Coordinates of C-alpha atoms and ligand atoms in Angstrom, one line a residue:
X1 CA 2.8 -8.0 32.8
X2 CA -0.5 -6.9 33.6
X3 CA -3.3 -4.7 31.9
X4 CA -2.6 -0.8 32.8
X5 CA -5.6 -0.2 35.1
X6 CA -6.8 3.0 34.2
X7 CA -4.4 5.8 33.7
X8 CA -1.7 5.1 36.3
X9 CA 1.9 6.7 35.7
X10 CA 3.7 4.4 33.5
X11 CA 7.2 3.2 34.3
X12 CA 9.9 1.6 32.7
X13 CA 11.9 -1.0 33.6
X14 CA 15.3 -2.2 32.4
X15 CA 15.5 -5.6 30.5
X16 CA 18.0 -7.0 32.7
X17 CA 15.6 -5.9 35.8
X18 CA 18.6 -4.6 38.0
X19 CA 17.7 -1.0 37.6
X20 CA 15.3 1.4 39.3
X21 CA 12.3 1.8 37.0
X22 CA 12.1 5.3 35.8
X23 CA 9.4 7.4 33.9
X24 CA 9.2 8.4 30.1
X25 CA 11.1 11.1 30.4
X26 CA 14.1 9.6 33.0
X27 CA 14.4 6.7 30.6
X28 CA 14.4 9.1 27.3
X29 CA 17.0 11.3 28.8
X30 CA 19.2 7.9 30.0
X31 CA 19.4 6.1 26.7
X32 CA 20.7 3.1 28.5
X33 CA 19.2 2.1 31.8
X34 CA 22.2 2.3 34.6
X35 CA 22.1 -1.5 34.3
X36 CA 23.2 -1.7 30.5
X37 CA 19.9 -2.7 29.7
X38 CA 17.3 -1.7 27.5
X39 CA 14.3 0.0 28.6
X40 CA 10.7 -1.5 28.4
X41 CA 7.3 -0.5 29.7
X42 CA 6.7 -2.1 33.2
X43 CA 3.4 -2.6 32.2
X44 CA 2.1 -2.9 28.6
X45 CA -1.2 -1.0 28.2
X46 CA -4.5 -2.3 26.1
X47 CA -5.6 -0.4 23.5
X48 CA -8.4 -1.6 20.7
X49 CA -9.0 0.0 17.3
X50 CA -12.0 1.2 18.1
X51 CA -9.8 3.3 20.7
X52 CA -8.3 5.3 17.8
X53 CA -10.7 8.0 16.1
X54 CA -11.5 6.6 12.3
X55 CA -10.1 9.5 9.6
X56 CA -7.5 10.5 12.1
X57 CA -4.4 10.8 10.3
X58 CA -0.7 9.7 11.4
X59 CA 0.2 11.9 14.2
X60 CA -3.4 12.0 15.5
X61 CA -3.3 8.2 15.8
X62 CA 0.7 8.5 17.5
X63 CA -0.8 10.9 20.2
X64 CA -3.6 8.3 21.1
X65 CA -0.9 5.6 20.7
X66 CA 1.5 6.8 23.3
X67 CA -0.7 8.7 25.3
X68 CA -0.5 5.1 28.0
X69 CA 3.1 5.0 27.8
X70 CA 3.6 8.4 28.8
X71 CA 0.9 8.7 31.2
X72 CA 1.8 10.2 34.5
X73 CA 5.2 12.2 32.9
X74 CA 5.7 15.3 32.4
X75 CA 5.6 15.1 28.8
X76 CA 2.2 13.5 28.4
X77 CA 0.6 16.9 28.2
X78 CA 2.7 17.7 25.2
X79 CA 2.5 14.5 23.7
X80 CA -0.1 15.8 21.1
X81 CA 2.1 19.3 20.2
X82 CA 4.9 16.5 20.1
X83 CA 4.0 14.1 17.5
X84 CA 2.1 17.2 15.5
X85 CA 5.6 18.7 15.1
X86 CA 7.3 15.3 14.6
X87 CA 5.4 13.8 12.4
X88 CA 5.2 16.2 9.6
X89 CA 4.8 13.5 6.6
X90 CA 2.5 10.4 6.2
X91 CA 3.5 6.5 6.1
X92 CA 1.0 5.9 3.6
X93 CA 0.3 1.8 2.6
X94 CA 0.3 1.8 -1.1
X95 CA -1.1 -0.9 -3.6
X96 CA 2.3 -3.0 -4.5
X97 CA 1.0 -3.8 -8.6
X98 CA -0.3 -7.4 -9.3
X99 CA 0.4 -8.3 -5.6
X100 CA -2.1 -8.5 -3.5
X101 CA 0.5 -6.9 -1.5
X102 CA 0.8 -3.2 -0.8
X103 CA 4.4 -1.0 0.9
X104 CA 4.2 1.0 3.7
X105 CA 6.6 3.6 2.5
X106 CA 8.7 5.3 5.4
X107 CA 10.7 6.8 3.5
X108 CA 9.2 10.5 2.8
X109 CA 11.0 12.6 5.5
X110 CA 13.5 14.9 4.8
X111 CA 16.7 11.8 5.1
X112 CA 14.5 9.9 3.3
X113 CA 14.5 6.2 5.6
X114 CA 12.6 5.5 8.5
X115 CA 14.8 6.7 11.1
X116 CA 13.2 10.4 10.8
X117 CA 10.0 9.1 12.0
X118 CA 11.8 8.2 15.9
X119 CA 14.8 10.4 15.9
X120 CA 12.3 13.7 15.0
X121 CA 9.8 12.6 17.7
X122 CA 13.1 12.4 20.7
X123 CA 14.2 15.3 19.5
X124 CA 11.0 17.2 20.0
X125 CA 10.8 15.5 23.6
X126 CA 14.6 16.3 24.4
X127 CA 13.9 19.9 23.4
X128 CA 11.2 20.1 25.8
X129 CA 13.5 18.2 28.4
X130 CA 15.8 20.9 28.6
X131 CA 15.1 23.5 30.8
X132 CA 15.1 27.0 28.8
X133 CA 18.4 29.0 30.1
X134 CA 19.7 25.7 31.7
X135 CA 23.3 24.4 29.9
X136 CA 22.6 22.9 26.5
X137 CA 22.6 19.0 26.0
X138 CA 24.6 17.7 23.6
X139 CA 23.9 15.0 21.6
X140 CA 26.8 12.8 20.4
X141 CA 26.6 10.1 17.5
X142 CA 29.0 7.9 16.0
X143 CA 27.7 7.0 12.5
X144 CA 28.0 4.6 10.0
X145 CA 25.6 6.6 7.5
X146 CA 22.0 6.2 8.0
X147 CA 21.7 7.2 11.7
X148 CA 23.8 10.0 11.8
X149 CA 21.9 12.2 8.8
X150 CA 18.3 11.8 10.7
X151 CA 19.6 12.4 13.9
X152 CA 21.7 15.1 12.4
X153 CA 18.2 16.8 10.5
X154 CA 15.8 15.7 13.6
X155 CA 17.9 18.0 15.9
X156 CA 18.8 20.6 13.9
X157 CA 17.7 23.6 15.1
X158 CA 16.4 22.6 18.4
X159 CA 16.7 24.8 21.4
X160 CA 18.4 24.0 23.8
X161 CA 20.7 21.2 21.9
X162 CA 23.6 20.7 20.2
X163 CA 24.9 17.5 18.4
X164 CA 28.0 16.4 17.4
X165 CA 28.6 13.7 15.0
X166 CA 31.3 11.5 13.7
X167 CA 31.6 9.6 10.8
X168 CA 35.0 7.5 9.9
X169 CA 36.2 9.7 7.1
X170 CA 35.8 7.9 3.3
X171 CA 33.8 5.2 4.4
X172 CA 30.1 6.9 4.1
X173 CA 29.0 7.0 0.4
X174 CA 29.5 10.7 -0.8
X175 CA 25.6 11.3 -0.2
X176 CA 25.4 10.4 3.5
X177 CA 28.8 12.4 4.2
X178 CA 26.9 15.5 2.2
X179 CA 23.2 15.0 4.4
X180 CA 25.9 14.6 7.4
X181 CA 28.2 18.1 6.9
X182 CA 25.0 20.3 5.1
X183 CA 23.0 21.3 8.1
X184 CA 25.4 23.2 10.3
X185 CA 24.2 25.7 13.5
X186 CA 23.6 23.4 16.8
X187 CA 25.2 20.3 14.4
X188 CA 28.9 19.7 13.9
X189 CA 30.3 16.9 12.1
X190 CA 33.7 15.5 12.4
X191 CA 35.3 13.0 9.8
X192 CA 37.0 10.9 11.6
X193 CA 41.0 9.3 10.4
X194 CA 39.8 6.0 11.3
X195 CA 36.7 3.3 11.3
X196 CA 33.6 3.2 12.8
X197 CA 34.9 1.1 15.6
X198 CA 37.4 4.3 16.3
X199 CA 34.6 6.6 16.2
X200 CA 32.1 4.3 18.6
X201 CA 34.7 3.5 20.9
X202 CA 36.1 7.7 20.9
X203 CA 32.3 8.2 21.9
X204 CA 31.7 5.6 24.6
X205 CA 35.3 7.1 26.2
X206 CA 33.3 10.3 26.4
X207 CA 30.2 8.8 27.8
X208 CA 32.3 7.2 30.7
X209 CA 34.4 10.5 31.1
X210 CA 32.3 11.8 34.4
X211 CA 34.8 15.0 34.9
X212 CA 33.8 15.7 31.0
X213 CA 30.0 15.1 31.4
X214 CA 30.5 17.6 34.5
X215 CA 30.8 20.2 32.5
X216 CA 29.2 19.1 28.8
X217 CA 26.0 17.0 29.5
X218 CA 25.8 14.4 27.0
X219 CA 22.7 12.4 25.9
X220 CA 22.7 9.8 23.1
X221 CA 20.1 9.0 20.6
X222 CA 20.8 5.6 19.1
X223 CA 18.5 3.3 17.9
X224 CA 18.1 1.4 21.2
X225 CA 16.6 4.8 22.4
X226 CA 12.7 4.3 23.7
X227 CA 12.2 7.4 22.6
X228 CA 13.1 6.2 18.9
X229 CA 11.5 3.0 19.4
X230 CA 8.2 3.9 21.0
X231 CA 6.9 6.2 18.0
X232 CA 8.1 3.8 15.3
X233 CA 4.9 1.9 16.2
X234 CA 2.6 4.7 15.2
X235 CA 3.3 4.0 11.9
X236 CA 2.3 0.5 11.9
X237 CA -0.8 1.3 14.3
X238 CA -1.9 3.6 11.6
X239 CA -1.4 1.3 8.6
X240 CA -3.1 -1.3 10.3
X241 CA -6.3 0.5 11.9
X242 CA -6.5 1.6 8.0
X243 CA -6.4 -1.7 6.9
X244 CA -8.9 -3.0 9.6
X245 CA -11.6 -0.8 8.9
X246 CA -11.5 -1.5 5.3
X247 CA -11.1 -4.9 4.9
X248 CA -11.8 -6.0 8.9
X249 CA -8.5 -8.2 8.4
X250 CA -5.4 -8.0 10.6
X251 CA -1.9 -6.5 8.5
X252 CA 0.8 -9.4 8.3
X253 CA 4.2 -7.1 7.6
X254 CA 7.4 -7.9 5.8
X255 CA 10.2 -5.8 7.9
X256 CA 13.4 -5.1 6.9
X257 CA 15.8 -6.0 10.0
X258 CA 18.9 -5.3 11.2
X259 CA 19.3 -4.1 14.9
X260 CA 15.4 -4.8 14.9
X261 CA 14.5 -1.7 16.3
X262 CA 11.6 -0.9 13.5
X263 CA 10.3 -4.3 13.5
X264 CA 10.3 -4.8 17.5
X265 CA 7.8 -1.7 16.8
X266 CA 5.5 -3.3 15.0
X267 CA 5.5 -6.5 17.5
X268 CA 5.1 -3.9 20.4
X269 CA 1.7 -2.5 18.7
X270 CA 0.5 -5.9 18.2
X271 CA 1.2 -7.1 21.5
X272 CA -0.7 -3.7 23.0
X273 CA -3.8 -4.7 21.0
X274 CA -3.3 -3.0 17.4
X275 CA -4.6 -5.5 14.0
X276 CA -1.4 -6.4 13.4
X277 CA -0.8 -10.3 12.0
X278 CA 2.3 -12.1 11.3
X279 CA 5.7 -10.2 11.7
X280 CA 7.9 -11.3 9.4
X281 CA 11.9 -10.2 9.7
X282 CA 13.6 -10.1 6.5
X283 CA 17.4 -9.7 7.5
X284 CA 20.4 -9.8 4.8
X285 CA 23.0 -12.4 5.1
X286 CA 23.5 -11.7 8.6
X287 CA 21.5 -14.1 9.5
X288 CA 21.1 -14.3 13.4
X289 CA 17.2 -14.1 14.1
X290 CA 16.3 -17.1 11.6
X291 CA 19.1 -18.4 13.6
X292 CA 17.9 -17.8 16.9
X293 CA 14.3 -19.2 15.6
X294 CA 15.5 -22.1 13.8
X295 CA 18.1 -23.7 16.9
X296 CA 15.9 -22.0 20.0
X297 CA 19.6 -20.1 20.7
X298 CA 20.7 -16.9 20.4
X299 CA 24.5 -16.3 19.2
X300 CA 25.3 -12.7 18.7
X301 CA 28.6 -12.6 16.0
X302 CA 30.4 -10.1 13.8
X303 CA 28.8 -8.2 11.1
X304 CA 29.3 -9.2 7.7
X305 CA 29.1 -6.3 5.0
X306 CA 26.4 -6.8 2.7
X307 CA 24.4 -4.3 -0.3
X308 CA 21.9 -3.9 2.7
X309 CA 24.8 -2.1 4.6
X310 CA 22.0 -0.3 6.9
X311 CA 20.7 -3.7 8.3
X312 CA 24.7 -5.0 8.9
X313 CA 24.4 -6.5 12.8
X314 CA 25.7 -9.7 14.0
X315 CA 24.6 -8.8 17.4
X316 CA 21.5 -6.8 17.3
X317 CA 20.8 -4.7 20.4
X318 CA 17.0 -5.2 20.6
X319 CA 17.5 -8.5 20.8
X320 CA 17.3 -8.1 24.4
X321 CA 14.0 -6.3 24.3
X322 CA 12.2 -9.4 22.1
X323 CA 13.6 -11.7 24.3
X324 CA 12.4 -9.8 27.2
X325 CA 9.2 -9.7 25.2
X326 CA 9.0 -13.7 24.9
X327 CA 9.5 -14.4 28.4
X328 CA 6.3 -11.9 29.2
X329 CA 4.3 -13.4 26.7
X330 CA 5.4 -16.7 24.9
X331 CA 2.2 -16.6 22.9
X332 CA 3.9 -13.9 20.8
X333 CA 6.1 -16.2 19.3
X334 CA 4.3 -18.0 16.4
X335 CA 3.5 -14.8 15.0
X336 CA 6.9 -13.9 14.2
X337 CA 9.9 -15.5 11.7
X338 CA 12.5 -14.4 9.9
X339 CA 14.1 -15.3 6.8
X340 CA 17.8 -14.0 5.2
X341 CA 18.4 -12.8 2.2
X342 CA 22.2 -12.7 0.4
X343 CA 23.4 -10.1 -2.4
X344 CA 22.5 -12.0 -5.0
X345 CA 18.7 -12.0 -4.4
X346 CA 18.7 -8.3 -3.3
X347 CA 20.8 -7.4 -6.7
X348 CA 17.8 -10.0 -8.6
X349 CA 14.9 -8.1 -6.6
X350 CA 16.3 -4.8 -7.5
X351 CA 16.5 -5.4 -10.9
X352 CA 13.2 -7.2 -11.3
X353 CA 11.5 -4.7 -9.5
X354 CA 10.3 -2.0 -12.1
X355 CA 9.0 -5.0 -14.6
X356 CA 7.2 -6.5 -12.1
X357 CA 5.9 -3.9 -9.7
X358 CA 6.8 -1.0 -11.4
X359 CA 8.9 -0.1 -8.3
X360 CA 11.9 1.1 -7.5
X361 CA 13.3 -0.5 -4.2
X362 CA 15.7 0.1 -2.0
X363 CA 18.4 -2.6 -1.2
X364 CA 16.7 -3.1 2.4
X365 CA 13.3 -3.2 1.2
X366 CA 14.8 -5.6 -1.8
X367 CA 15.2 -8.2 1.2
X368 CA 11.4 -7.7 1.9
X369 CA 10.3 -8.2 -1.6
X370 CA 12.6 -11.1 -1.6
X371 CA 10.5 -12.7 1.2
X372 CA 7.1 -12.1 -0.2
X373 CA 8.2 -14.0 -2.8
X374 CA 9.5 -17.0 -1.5
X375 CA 5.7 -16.8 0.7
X376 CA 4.6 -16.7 -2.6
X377 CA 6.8 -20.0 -3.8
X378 CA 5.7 -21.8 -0.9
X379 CA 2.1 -21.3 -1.7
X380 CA 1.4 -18.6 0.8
X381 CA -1.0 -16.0 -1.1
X382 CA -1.7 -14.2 1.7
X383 CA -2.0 -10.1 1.5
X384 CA 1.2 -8.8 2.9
X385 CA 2.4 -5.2 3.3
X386 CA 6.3 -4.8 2.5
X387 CA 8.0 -2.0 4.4
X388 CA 10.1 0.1 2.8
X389 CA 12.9 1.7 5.5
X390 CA 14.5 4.1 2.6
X391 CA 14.0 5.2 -0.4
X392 CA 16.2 4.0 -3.1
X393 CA 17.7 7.5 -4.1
X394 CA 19.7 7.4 -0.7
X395 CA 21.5 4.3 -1.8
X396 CA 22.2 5.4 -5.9
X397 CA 25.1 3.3 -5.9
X398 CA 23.7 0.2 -5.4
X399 CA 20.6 0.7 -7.0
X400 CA 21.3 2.7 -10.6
X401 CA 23.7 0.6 -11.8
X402 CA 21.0 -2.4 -11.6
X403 CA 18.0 -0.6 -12.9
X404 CA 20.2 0.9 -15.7
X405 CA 19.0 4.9 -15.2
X406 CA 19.5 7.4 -12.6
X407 CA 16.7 7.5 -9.8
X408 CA 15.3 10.4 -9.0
X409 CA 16.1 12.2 -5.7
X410 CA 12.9 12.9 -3.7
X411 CA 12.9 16.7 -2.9
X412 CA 13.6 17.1 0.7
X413 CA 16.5 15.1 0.0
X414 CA 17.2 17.3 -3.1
X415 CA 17.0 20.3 -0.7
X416 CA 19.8 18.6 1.9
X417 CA 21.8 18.0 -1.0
X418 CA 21.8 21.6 -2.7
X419 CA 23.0 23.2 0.6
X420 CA 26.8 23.2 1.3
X421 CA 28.2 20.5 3.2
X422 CA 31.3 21.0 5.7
X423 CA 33.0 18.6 8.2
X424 CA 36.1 19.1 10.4
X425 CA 38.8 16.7 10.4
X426 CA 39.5 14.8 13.8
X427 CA 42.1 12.4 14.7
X428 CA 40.8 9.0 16.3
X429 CA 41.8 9.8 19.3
X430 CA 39.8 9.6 22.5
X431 CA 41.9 13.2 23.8
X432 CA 40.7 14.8 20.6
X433 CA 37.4 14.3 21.1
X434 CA 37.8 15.3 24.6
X435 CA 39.3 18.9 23.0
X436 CA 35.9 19.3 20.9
X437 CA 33.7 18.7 23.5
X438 CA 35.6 21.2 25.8
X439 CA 36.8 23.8 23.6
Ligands
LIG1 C1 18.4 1.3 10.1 C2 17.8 0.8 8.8 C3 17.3 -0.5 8.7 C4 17.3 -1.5 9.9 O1 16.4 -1.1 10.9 P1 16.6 -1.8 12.4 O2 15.7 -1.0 13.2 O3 18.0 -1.6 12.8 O4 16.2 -3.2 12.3 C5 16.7 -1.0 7.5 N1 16.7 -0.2 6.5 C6 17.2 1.1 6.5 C7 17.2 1.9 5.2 C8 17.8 1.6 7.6 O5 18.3 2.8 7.6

C-alpha cells in the first residue's frame, strides 16, 4: 500500500486478492467480490485535517472524505449531491456529564442506530447506478431486526429499486417488525415461518439462482457492503477534526462491536490520516476479537444471544478486512483492543446510567460505557468519546424495565411507528421465495 499519487482512479481489490480489482461503483453494485472476499481500496489515500474546510458540517466533511476513494468513477461527480441527500442529520459528540468523556450519538436518523448513516448513502449511489428506464434492481435482505428497518427506510422510495425483506416471523421485537412492514411502495416485507438461518439461507439460494437473476437483478446491501462501510467513517472524521481544532488532541473511541463494520470505520479514517487515537472494541459476551488479540488467533464460532442482540456474531465478517488491514500496516495494531462485556454489566450500566450521566443508553452503547469504566478502574483518565450505535427507544424492552419509566421514542421513529405496518406471510422455502421474486 502506497500513497494515492495525485488523483488517479481508485480501485478496489478483494481481501483474498483472487479477484479482478474493480472501481467504486463495480464493487458497490457486487457486494461480495467474485472471490468471496471483501472489498478494500487498492490504495489507501492521505488526507490531513487541514485537508477538510473548518465549520464544514457532516456531509460537507463526507464529500471531502470520499472524494479519493471514488476518484476516477462515475459517481465521484455526484459524490457531493450524494452525501447532501444521505446525510440529512448530524453525529454530533456530546459532553458525557462528570466524564471527561463525551458520546458520539448516531442514532438520530429516522431507524434511529447507525446503520442509516451507510445504508442511506448506498442507497443514494444505487439509485444513481441504475440506469433510468433500465429493469429495476432489487434489493433483497434477510433480517434479524436492526439491518432490515434502515435498509428498508434508506431505499424507500428510490427510483429505480425495489427491496424485499424477510424477517423470521415472531422473532423481531414488535417494534422492528412494525419499522419493517410500515413503509410499503418499492419495499415488501415477508415474515418468514422459520429462523433467521431459513431466511439467510432462502436468500443466498436466490443469489446463486443465475436463471432467476436473469430475469430479476438482485443486489444486496449487507453490512459487509463498501458502500455501507466507506461513509461510516465520515462520521468519525467529523467528530474527530472537531475535536482537533478545539483541543489539538487526537479522539480515542469506545465502539460498540459486533460484525465490526462501524468500528473498522473509524480504524479506516485513522489509518488515511484523520486525528483519530486509540480504537477501542467493546463487544458483548461474544467475545472473539479480545480473543483474537489476546492468543494472536483468530477462531470464528457460533453466536451466543445476549441483551446486545445487534452486536450477536461469533464469526464477524470484517474480520477479514482488519486482518487484511494488519498485514498492510502492522503499526496499526497497538492502537486497537477490545474488551467483552456480559449481561450482567450491560443490565448494571443501564441502570446506573441516568444517576450518573444522566443518560439513557442503549444495551450496545451500555457495553461502551462499561469499558470506559473499567479504563477508568485501571487508572486510565484519559478523554474518551463513547459511541452510541442506537438509541435506547428502539430496544424498550430491554431498557424500561431497568430504568423503571417508559423512554421516550425520538420522533422520526414516532413517525415510522404511527404509519400502518403490513407483512406477507411466506413459507421457508427456497421455491417460495423463488415465486415472490417472479410473480
Ligand atoms: C449493527 C449494530 C451494532 C454492531 O455494529 P457492527 O458494525 O456490526 O460492529 C451495534 N449496535 C447497534 C445498535 C447495531 O444496530
Amino acid at each position: 500500500m502506497n500513497a494515492a499519487a495525485g488523483v488517479s482512479a481508485m480501485r478496489f481489490a478483494s481481501t483474498r486478492g483472487q479477484a479482478p480489482q474493480a472501481a467504486l461503483s463495480d464493487a458497490l453494485l457486487a457486494g461480495l467480490a467474485p472471490d468471496g472476499g471483501l472489498y478494500v481500496p487498492e490504495v489507501l489515500p492521505r488526507l490531513d485535517a487541514r485537508d477538510f474546510e473548518p465549520g464544514g458540517d457532516l456531509a460537507a466533511t463526507a464529500a471531502r472524505l470520499l472524494a479519493p476513494f471514488a476518484a476516477g468513477d462515475p459517481l465521484a461527480a455526484e459524490l457531493p449531491a450524494i452525501v447532501r441527500e444521505a446525510f440529512t442529520f448530524e453525529a454530533p459528540l456530546k459532553a458525557l456529564a462528570g466524564a471527561n468523556a463525551s458520546v458520539l450519538e448516531l442514532f438520530h436518523g429516522p431507524t434511529a442506530a447507525f446503520k442509516d448513516f451507510g445504508a442511506r448513502f448506498l442507497a443514494r449511489a444505487m439509485a444513481r447506478l441504475v440506469p433510468a428506464g433500465a429493469r429495476p434492481v432489487t434489493i433483497l435482505v434477510a433480517t434479524s431486526g436492526d439491518t432490515g428497518s434502515a435498509v428498508a427506510s434508506a431505499f424507500h422510495r428510490q427510483p429505480g429499486i425495489e427491496v424485499v425483506i424477510l424477517y423470521p416471523d415472531g422473532r423481531v421485537s414488535p417494534r422492528q417488525a412494525h419499522q419493517l412492514g410500515c413503509l410499503g411502495d418499492n419495499v415488501r416485507a415477508f415474515r418468514v415461518a422459520g429462523s433467521f438461518d431459513d431466511c439467510q439461507r432462502m436468500v443466498k439460494a436466490a443469489f446463486a439462482d443465475r436463471a432467476l437473476r436473469a430475469v430479476r437483478p438482485l443486489a444486496s446491501a449487507n453490512s459487509i457492503s463498501l458502500g455501507r462501510l466507506l461513509p461510516q467513517m465520515a462520521y468519525y472524521a467529523h467528530a474527530a477534526l472537531g475535536r482537533w481544532r478545539a483541543t489539538g488532541e487526537p479522539l480515542d473511541l469506545i465502539v460498540p462491536t459486533g460484525n465490526l463494520g462501524n468500528a473498522f470505520a473509524a480504524i479506516l479514517a485513522r489509518e488515511v490520516g484523520l486525528p483519530i487515537g486509540e480504537v477501542v472494541l467493546a463487544t458483548n459476551a461474544n467475545r472473539v476479537l479480545p480473543d483474537w488479540f489476546a492468543s494472536g488467533r483468530y477462531e470464528g464460532r457460533a453466536s451466543l444471544a445476549t441483551l446486545a442482540n445487534a452486536m450477536d456474531v461469533g464469526d464477524p465478517s470484517n474480520a477479514e478486512r482488519l486482518k487484511w488491514l494488519l498485514d498492510q500496516r502492522p503499526a496499526a495494531r497497538a492502537g486497537i483492543s477490545a474488551d467483552s462485556v456480559d449481561d450482567d454489566a450491560i443490565r448494571a450500566r443501564i441502570r446506573a446510567g441516568e444517576a450518573r450521566y444522566g443518560e439513557i443508553f442503549c444495551p450496545h452503547t451500555a457495553c461502551a460505557v462499561e469499558v470506559l469504566e473499567r479504563r477508568r478502574r485501571a487508572g486510565d483518565d484519559r478523554h474518551f468519546a463513547i459511541v452510541a450505535t442506537a438509541h435506547p427507544a428502539k430496544f424498550e424492552t430491554v431498557v424500561e424495565p431497568l430504568v423503571g419509566h417508559p423512554v421516550p421514542v425520538p420522533p422520526a421513529l414516532a413517525a415510522m411507528l404511527d404509519r400502518p405496518a403490513v407483512a406477507e406471510p411466506l413459507a421457508a422455502e427456497d421455491a417460495a421465495l423463488r415465486g415472490v421474486l417472479l410473480g
